[in-house]
């Protein structure tokens, strides 16, 4: 599966806020005081921008976005909220939200290399959706444990969201409840997402 390898600062400027958890990108973003010239947006452009916010924030590609939206559409209730909640439930996001990695990209790398266990079983699919009661554990490989320890130490004072109970000493996180719309920290108009995929 492909991933975005282009200039991250350019993406942040286009979307209008810091979407990546990267100190160097943030410095470059803050350094330029002048706002980029923005032409008048069409209705399609507004919907596309909201879709791109979610895509870059969670590190997904178009195919995954479509699959997630189709899943949300089959879910009872509000489709737009179900879509964002499904994105929040992704394993790579859960590992990042627990504070074990410095970015979602690093979470995906750990998962794809088989260094994350869910309920004691190795899971190497970053898009795996966690459920209430699931326990996420970091592999016991010394190199992996050292990497996670360094991240946890660097993020001292970090508070995980309410839907995840974290035990940093045992490198364990438990999903105590499913996330709700209020747990999604991304500033996005989810209704425009539905309009984009329903066109």
mmCIF file of C-alpha atoms in Angstrom:
data_model
loop_
_atom_site.group_PDB
_atom_site.id
_atom_site.type_symbol
_atom_site.label_atom_id
_atom_site.label_comp_id
_atom_site.label_asym_id
_atom_site.label_seq_id
_atom_site.Cartn_x
_atom_site.Cartn_y
_atom_site.Cartn_z
ATOM 1 C CA UNK A 1 0.000 0.000 0.000
ATOM 2 C CA UNK A 2 1.338 3.467 -0.918
ATOM 3 C CA UNK A 3 1.847 6.287 1.528
ATOM 4 C CA UNK A 4 2.381 10.029 1.199
ATOM 5 C CA UNK A 5 6.079 10.950 0.956
ATOM 6 C CA UNK A 6 5.783 14.563 -0.219
ATOM 7 C CA UNK A 7 6.423 17.821 1.693
ATOM 8 C CA UNK A 8 4.460 17.762 4.949
ATOM 9 C CA UNK A 9 4.613 21.521 5.581
ATOM 10 C CA UNK A 10 2.879 22.108 2.246
ATOM 11 C CA UNK A 11 0.046 19.792 3.309
ATOM 12 C CA UNK A 12 -0.350 21.618 6.640
ATOM 13 C CA UNK A 13 -0.543 24.983 4.881
ATOM 14 C CA UNK A 14 -3.121 23.745 2.410
ATOM 15 C CA UNK A 15 -5.299 22.299 5.195
ATOM 16 C CA UNK A 16 -4.817 25.354 7.409
ATOM 17 C CA UNK A 17 -3.441 23.753 10.595
ATOM 18 C CA UNK A 18 -0.667 21.480 11.933
ATOM 19 C CA UNK A 19 -1.822 17.985 11.057
ATOM 20 C CA UNK A 20 1.452 16.123 11.737
ATOM 21 C CA UNK A 21 3.067 15.489 15.126
ATOM 22 C CA UNK A 22 6.533 16.432 13.984
ATOM 23 C CA UNK A 23 8.655 19.141 15.623
ATOM 24 C CA UNK A 24 10.614 19.993 12.463
ATOM 25 C CA UNK A 25 7.426 20.347 10.405
ATOM 26 C CA UNK A 26 5.875 22.526 13.111
ATOM 27 C CA UNK A 27 8.920 24.829 13.162
ATOM 28 C CA UNK A 28 8.792 25.217 9.383
ATOM 29 C CA UNK A 29 5.035 25.802 9.543
ATOM 30 C CA UNK A 30 5.324 28.489 12.238
ATOM 31 C CA UNK A 31 8.332 30.176 10.606
ATOM 32 C CA UNK A 32 6.307 31.471 7.667
ATOM 33 C CA UNK A 33 4.021 34.196 8.967
ATOM 34 C CA UNK A 34 2.270 35.071 5.715
ATOM 35 C CA UNK A 35 -0.780 32.983 4.924
ATOM 36 C CA UNK A 36 -0.765 31.354 1.478
ATOM 37 C CA UNK A 37 -3.024 32.898 -1.165
ATOM 38 C CA UNK A 38 -6.340 31.086 -1.241
ATOM 39 C CA UNK A 39 -8.653 31.302 -4.211
ATOM 40 C CA UNK A 40 -12.413 31.137 -3.692
ATOM 41 C CA UNK A 41 -13.434 27.550 -3.011
ATOM 42 C CA UNK A 42 -16.193 25.717 -4.823
ATOM 43 C CA UNK A 43 -18.624 23.447 -2.967
ATOM 44 C CA UNK A 44 -16.666 20.452 -4.256
ATOM 45 C CA UNK A 45 -13.417 22.059 -3.067
ATOM 46 C CA UNK A 46 -14.788 22.504 0.465
ATOM 47 C CA UNK A 47 -15.836 18.850 0.636
ATOM 48 C CA UNK A 48 -12.528 17.683 -0.817
ATOM 49 C CA UNK A 49 -10.606 19.693 1.797
ATOM 50 C CA UNK A 50 -12.501 18.046 4.662
ATOM 51 C CA UNK A 51 -11.849 14.615 3.150
ATOM 52 C CA UNK A 52 -8.135 15.384 2.841
ATOM 53 C CA UNK A 53 -7.977 16.465 6.493
ATOM 54 C CA UNK A 54 -9.125 13.014 7.590
ATOM 55 C CA UNK A 55 -6.963 11.232 5.016
ATOM 56 C CA UNK A 56 -3.712 12.923 6.082
ATOM 57 C CA UNK A 57 -4.560 12.986 9.802
ATOM 58 C CA UNK A 58 -5.071 9.218 9.992
ATOM 59 C CA UNK A 59 -2.536 8.408 7.251
ATOM 60 C CA UNK A 60 -4.988 6.602 5.012
ATOM 61 C CA UNK A 61 -5.207 6.344 1.237
ATOM 62 C CA UNK A 62 -8.284 6.795 -0.938
ATOM 63 C CA UNK A 63 -9.147 3.083 -1.086
ATOM 64 C CA UNK A 64 -9.094 2.801 2.700
ATOM 65 C CA UNK A 65 -11.225 5.925 3.035
ATOM 66 C CA UNK A 66 -13.858 4.455 0.719
ATOM 67 C CA UNK A 67 -13.825 1.168 2.614
ATOM 68 C CA UNK A 68 -14.215 2.976 5.949
ATOM 69 C CA UNK A 69 -17.095 5.067 4.608
ATOM 70 C CA UNK A 70 -18.915 1.983 3.293
ATOM 71 C CA UNK A 71 -18.504 0.390 6.724
ATOM 72 C CA UNK A 72 -19.945 3.502 8.388
ATOM 73 C CA UNK A 73 -22.867 3.574 5.960
ATOM 74 C CA UNK A 74 -23.847 0.043 7.027
ATOM 75 C CA UNK A 75 -23.748 1.067 10.690
ATOM 76 C CA UNK A 76 -26.958 2.139 12.440
ATOM 77 C CA UNK A 77 -27.151 5.812 13.335
ATOM 78 C CA UNK A 78 -25.388 8.884 11.980
ATOM 79 C CA UNK A 79 -23.095 7.907 9.078
ATOM 80 C CA UNK A 80 -20.766 10.908 9.431
ATOM 81 C CA UNK A 81 -20.123 10.260 13.137
ATOM 82 C CA UNK A 82 -19.771 6.507 12.550
ATOM 83 C CA UNK A 83 -17.150 7.249 9.897
ATOM 84 C CA UNK A 84 -14.963 9.324 12.236
ATOM 85 C CA UNK A 85 -15.405 6.850 15.104
ATOM 86 C CA UNK A 86 -14.302 3.990 12.832
ATOM 87 C CA UNK A 87 -11.179 5.965 11.902
ATOM 88 C CA UNK A 88 -10.492 6.590 15.592
ATOM 89 C CA UNK A 89 -10.813 2.842 16.320
ATOM 90 C CA UNK A 90 -8.007 1.914 13.918
ATOM 91 C CA UNK A 91 -5.221 0.030 15.684
ATOM 92 C CA UNK A 92 -2.498 2.439 14.533
ATOM 93 C CA UNK A 93 -4.473 5.344 16.004
ATOM 94 C CA UNK A 94 -5.135 3.445 19.254
ATOM 95 C CA UNK A 95 -1.412 2.690 19.701
ATOM 96 C CA UNK A 96 -0.571 6.339 19.042
ATOM 97 C CA UNK A 97 -3.358 7.624 21.314
ATOM 98 C CA UNK A 98 -2.080 5.364 24.109
ATOM 99 C CA UNK A 99 1.194 7.316 23.949
ATOM 100 C CA UNK A 100 3.412 4.421 22.844
ATOM 101 C CA UNK A 101 4.626 6.119 19.645
ATOM 102 C CA UNK A 102 5.474 9.645 18.541
ATOM 103 C CA UNK A 103 3.293 9.517 15.409
ATOM 104 C CA UNK A 104 0.706 7.382 13.657
ATOM 105 C CA UNK A 105 3.292 6.550 11.004
ATOM 106 C CA UNK A 106 5.533 5.066 13.707
ATOM 107 C CA UNK A 107 2.537 3.105 15.034
ATOM 108 C CA UNK A 108 1.934 1.631 11.578
ATOM 109 C CA UNK A 109 5.581 0.619 11.334
ATOM 110 C CA UNK A 110 5.467 -1.175 14.690
ATOM 111 C CA UNK A 111 2.234 -2.940 13.727
ATOM 112 C CA UNK A 112 3.394 -3.990 10.252
ATOM 113 C CA UNK A 113 6.595 -5.432 11.750
ATOM 114 C CA UNK A 114 4.545 -7.582 14.130
ATOM 115 C CA UNK A 115 5.464 -5.701 17.308
ATOM 116 C CA UNK A 116 1.922 -5.074 18.573
ATOM 117 C CA UNK A 117 -0.305 -7.716 20.177
ATOM 118 C CA UNK A 118 -4.079 -7.509 20.623
ATOM 119 C CA UNK A 119 -5.450 -9.836 23.297
ATOM 120 C CA UNK A 120 -2.136 -11.726 23.239
ATOM 121 C CA UNK A 121 -2.198 -12.318 19.465
ATOM 122 C CA UNK A 122 0.107 -10.618 17.001
ATOM 123 C CA UNK A 123 -1.768 -8.240 14.675
ATOM 124 C CA UNK A 124 0.062 -6.789 11.672
ATOM 125 C CA UNK A 125 -2.846 -4.889 10.094
ATOM 126 C CA UNK A 126 -2.822 -1.169 10.934
ATOM 127 C CA UNK A 127 -6.491 -0.745 9.937
ATOM 128 C CA UNK A 128 -7.657 -3.423 12.417
ATOM 129 C CA UNK A 129 -10.582 -1.987 14.413
ATOM 130 C CA UNK A 130 -10.282 -2.319 18.182
ATOM 131 C CA UNK A 131 -13.317 -3.149 20.348
ATOM 132 C CA UNK A 132 -14.308 -2.647 23.968
ATOM 133 C CA UNK A 133 -12.285 -4.971 26.220
ATOM 134 C CA UNK A 134 -9.374 -5.389 23.797
ATOM 135 C CA UNK A 135 -5.917 -5.270 25.354
ATOM 136 C CA UNK A 136 -3.049 -3.850 23.321
ATOM 137 C CA UNK A 137 0.464 -4.906 24.305
ATOM 138 C CA UNK A 138 3.875 -3.960 22.946
ATOM 139 C CA UNK A 139 6.160 -6.836 21.895
ATOM 140 C CA UNK A 140 8.798 -7.931 24.411
ATOM 141 C CA UNK A 141 11.640 -7.455 21.922
ATOM 142 C CA UNK A 142 14.314 -5.366 23.707
ATOM 143 C CA UNK A 143 14.766 -2.918 20.826
ATOM 144 C CA UNK A 144 11.036 -2.280 20.578
ATOM 145 C CA UNK A 145 10.645 -1.865 24.337
ATOM 146 C CA UNK A 146 13.527 0.649 24.375
ATOM 147 C CA UNK A 147 11.961 2.632 21.523
ATOM 148 C CA UNK A 148 8.587 2.800 23.296
ATOM 149 C CA UNK A 149 10.262 3.671 26.624
ATOM 150 C CA UNK A 150 12.070 6.589 24.978
ATOM 151 C CA UNK A 151 8.805 7.848 23.473
ATOM 152 C CA UNK A 152 6.925 7.544 26.773
ATOM 153 C CA UNK A 153 9.707 9.401 28.590
ATOM 154 C CA UNK A 154 9.736 12.148 25.962
ATOM 155 C CA UNK A 155 5.939 12.501 26.201
ATOM 156 C CA UNK A 156 5.948 12.715 30.004
ATOM 157 C CA UNK A 157 2.740 14.361 31.168
ATOM 158 C CA UNK A 158 0.795 13.050 28.186
ATOM 159 C CA UNK A 159 -2.759 12.024 29.075
ATOM 160 C CA UNK A 160 -4.405 9.320 26.966
ATOM 161 C CA UNK A 161 -8.056 9.796 25.922
ATOM 162 C CA UNK A 162 -10.755 8.474 28.269
ATOM 163 C CA UNK A 163 -11.568 5.477 26.084
ATOM 164 C CA UNK A 164 -8.088 3.976 26.624
ATOM 165 C CA UNK A 165 -6.665 2.880 30.006
ATOM 166 C CA UNK A 166 -2.876 2.856 29.782
ATOM 167 C CA UNK A 167 -0.315 1.114 31.986
ATOM 168 C CA UNK A 168 2.999 2.533 30.750
ATOM 169 C CA UNK A 169 5.061 0.279 33.040
ATOM 170 C CA UNK A 170 3.734 -2.922 31.491
ATOM 171 C CA UNK A 171 3.403 -1.384 27.994
ATOM 172 C CA UNK A 172 -0.295 -2.241 27.990
ATOM 173 C CA UNK A 173 -3.403 -0.331 26.933
ATOM 174 C CA UNK A 174 -6.990 -1.505 27.394
ATOM 175 C CA UNK A 175 -9.967 -0.252 25.402
ATOM 176 C CA UNK A 176 -12.481 0.545 28.156
ATOM 177 C CA UNK A 177 -15.140 1.872 25.779
ATOM 178 C CA UNK A 178 -15.592 2.745 22.131
ATOM 179 C CA UNK A 179 -14.685 6.334 21.200
ATOM 180 C CA UNK A 180 -17.447 8.876 20.553
ATOM 181 C CA UNK A 181 -17.499 11.940 18.289
ATOM 182 C CA UNK A 182 -16.209 14.175 21.099
ATOM 183 C CA UNK A 183 -13.055 12.026 21.346
ATOM 184 C CA UNK A 184 -12.033 12.922 17.787
ATOM 185 C CA UNK A 185 -9.577 15.809 18.138
ATOM 186 C CA UNK A 186 -9.489 16.614 14.439
ATOM 187 C CA UNK A 187 -11.371 19.846 13.596
ATOM 188 C CA UNK A 188 -13.458 18.608 10.682
ATOM 189 C CA UNK A 189 -16.986 19.053 9.342
ATOM 190 C CA UNK A 190 -18.012 15.414 9.034
ATOM 191 C CA UNK A 191 -21.229 16.244 7.164
ATOM 192 C CA UNK A 192 -19.138 17.489 4.220
ATOM 193 C CA UNK A 193 -17.388 14.096 4.217
ATOM 194 C CA UNK A 194 -20.701 12.328 3.710
ATOM 195 C CA UNK A 195 -21.615 14.759 0.953
ATOM 196 C CA UNK A 196 -18.270 14.113 -0.742
ATOM 197 C CA UNK A 197 -18.692 10.314 -0.821
ATOM 198 C CA UNK A 198 -22.410 10.441 -1.562
ATOM 199 C CA UNK A 199 -22.079 12.590 -4.683
#
